[in-house]
PDB file of C-alpha atoms in Angstrom:
ATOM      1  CA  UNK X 320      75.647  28.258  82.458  1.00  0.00           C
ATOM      2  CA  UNK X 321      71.946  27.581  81.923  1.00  0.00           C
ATOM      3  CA  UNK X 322      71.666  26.402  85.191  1.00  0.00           C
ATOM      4  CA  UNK X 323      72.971  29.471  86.564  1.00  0.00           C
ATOM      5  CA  UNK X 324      70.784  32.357  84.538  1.00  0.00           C
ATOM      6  CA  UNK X 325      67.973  30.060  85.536  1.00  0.00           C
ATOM      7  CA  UNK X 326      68.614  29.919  89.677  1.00  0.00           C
ATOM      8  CA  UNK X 327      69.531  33.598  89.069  1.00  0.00           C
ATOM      9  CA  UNK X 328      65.757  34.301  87.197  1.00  0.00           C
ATOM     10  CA  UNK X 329      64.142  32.471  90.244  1.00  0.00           C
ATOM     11  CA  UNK X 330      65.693  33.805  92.306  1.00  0.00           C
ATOM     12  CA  UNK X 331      64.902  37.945  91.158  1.00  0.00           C
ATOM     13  CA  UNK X 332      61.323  36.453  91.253  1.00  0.00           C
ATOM     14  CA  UNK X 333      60.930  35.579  94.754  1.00  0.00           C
ATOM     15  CA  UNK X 334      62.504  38.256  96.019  1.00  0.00           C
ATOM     16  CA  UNK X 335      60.629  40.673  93.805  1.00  0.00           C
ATOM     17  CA  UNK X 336      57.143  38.628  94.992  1.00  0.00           C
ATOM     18  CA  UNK X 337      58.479  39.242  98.964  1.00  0.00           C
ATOM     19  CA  UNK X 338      58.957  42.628  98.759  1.00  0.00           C
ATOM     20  CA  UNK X 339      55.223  42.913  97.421  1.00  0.00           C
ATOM     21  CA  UNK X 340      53.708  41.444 100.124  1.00  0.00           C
ATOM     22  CA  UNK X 341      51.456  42.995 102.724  1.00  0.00           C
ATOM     23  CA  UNK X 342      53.418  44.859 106.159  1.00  0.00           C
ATOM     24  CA  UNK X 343      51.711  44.846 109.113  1.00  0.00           C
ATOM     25  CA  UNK X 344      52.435  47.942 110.411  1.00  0.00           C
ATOM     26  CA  UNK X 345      52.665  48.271 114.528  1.00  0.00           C
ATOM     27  CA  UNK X 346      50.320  50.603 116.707  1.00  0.00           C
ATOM     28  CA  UNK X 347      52.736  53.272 116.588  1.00  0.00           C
ATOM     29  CA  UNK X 348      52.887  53.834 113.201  1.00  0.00           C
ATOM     30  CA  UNK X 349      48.980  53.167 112.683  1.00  0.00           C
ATOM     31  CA  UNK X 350      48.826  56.344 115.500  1.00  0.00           C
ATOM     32  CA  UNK X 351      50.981  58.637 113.097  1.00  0.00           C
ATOM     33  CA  UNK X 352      49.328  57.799 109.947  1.00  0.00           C
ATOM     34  CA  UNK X 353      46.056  58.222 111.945  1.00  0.00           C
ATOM     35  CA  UNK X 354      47.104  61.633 113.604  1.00  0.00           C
ATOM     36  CA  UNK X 355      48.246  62.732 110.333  1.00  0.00           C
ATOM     37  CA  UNK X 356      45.374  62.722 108.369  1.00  0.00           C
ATOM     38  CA  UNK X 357      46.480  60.012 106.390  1.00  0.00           C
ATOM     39  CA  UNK X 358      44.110  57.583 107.216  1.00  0.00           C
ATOM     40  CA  UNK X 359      40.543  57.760 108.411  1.00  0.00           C
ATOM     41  CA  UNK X 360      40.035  57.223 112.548  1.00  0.00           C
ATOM     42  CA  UNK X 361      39.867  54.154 114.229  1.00  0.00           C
ATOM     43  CA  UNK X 362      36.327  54.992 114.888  1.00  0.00           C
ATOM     44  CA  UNK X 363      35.102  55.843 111.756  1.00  0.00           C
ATOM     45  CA  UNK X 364      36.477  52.919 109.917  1.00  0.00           C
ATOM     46  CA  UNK X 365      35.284  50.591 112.588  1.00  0.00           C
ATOM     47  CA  UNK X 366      31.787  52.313 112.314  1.00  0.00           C
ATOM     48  CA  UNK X 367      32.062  51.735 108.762  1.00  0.00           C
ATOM     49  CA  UNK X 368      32.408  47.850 109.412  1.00  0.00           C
ATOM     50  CA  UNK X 369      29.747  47.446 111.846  1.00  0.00           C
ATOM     51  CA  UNK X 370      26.845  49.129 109.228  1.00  0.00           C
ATOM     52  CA  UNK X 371      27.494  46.560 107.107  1.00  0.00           C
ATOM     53  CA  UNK X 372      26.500  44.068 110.035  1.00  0.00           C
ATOM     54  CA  UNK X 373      24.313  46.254 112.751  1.00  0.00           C
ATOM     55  CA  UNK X 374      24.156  44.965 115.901  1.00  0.00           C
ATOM     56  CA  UNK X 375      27.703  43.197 115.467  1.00  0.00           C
ATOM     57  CA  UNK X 376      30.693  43.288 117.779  1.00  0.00           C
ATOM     58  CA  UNK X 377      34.810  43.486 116.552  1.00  0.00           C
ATOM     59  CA  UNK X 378      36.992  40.673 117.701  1.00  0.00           C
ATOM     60  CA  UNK X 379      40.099  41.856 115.969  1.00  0.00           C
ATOM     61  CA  UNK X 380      41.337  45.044 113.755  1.00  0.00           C
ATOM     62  CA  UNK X 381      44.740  45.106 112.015  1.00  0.00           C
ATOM     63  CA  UNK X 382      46.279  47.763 109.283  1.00  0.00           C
ATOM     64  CA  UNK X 383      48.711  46.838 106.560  1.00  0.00           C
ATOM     65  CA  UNK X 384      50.211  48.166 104.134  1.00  0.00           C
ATOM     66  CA  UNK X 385      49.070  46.129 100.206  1.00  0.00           C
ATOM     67  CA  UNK X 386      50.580  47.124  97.283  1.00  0.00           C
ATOM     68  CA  UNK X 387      50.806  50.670  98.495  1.00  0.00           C
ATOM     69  CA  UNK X 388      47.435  50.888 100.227  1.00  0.00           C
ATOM     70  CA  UNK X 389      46.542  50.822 103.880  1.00  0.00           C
ATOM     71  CA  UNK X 390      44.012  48.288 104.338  1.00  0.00           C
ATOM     72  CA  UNK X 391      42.361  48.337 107.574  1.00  0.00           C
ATOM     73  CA  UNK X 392      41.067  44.552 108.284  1.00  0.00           C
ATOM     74  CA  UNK X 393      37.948  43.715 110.551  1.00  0.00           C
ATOM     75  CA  UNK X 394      37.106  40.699 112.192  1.00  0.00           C
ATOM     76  CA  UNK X 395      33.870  40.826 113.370  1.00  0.00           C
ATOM     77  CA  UNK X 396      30.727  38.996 114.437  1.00  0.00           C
ATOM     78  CA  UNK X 397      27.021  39.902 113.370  1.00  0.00           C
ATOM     79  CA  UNK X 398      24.026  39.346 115.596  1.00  0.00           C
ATOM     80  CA  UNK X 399      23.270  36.217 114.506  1.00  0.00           C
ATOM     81  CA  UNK X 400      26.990  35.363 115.818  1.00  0.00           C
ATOM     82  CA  UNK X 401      28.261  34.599 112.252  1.00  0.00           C
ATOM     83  CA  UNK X 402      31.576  35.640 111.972  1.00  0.00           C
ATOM     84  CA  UNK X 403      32.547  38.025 109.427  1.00  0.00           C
ATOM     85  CA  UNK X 404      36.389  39.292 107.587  1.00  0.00           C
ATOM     86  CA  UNK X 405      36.311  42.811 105.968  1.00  0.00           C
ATOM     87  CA  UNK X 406      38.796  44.559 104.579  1.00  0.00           C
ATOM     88  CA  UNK X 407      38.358  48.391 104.127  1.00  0.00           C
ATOM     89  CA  UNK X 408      40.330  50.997 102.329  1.00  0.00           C
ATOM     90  CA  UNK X 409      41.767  53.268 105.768  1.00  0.00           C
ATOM     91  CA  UNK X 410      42.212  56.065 103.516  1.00  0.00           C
ATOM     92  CA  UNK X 411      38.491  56.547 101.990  1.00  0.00           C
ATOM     93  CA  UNK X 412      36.995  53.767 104.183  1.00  0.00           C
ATOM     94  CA  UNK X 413      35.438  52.016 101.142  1.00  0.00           C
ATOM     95  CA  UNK X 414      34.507  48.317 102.101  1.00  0.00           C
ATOM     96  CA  UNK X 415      36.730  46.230  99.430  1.00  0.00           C
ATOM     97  CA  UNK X 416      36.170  42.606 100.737  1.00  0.00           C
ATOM     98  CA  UNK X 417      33.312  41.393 103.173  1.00  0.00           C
ATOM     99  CA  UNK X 418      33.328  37.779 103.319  1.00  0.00           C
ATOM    100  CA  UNK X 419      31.738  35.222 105.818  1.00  0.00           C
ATOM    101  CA  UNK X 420      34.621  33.644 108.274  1.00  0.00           C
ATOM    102  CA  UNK X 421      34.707  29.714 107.710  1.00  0.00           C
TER     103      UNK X 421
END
């Protein structure tokens, strides 16, 4: 019976840690949130990125949904071509992670 309530526990927490796990979400729905205010433009949040590193160009953008938030990620390389990950909040456009790539 132990055996059981333990599998059972186990299993409650993985399912529980799936379901908080970042969702990409596709172009369409990045569009809607966009056109509805929701989130900040493409541009501006991109703009955002690149004055932390002037004179750098994007690779690679990507929104998810974390926890609740929409994080807008940034792949990006500076002028010194050092590659760059940030990860900005769409909604005020804070910068909440800028690390170097490895």
């Amino acid at each position: 019976m132990k055996k059981l309530a333990t599998l059972f526990a186990a299993t409650a927490v993985l399912a529980a840690a799936g379901m908080a796990q970042a969702r990409d979400l596709g172009p369409d729905e990045a569009l809607k949130l966009r056109d509805a205010g929701t989130i900040q433009s493409f541009e501006k949040l991109n703009a955002a990125a690149l004055a932390k590193h002037p004179g750098g160009t994007i690779n690679e953008t990507e929104l998810e949904e974390e926890y609740g938030r929409y994080i807008y990620q940034v792949e990006l390389r500076d002028a010194q071509s050092v590659q760059w990950d940030l990860e900005l909040d769409a909604i005020s456009g804070q910068i909440l992670k800028d690390h170097q790539d490895d």
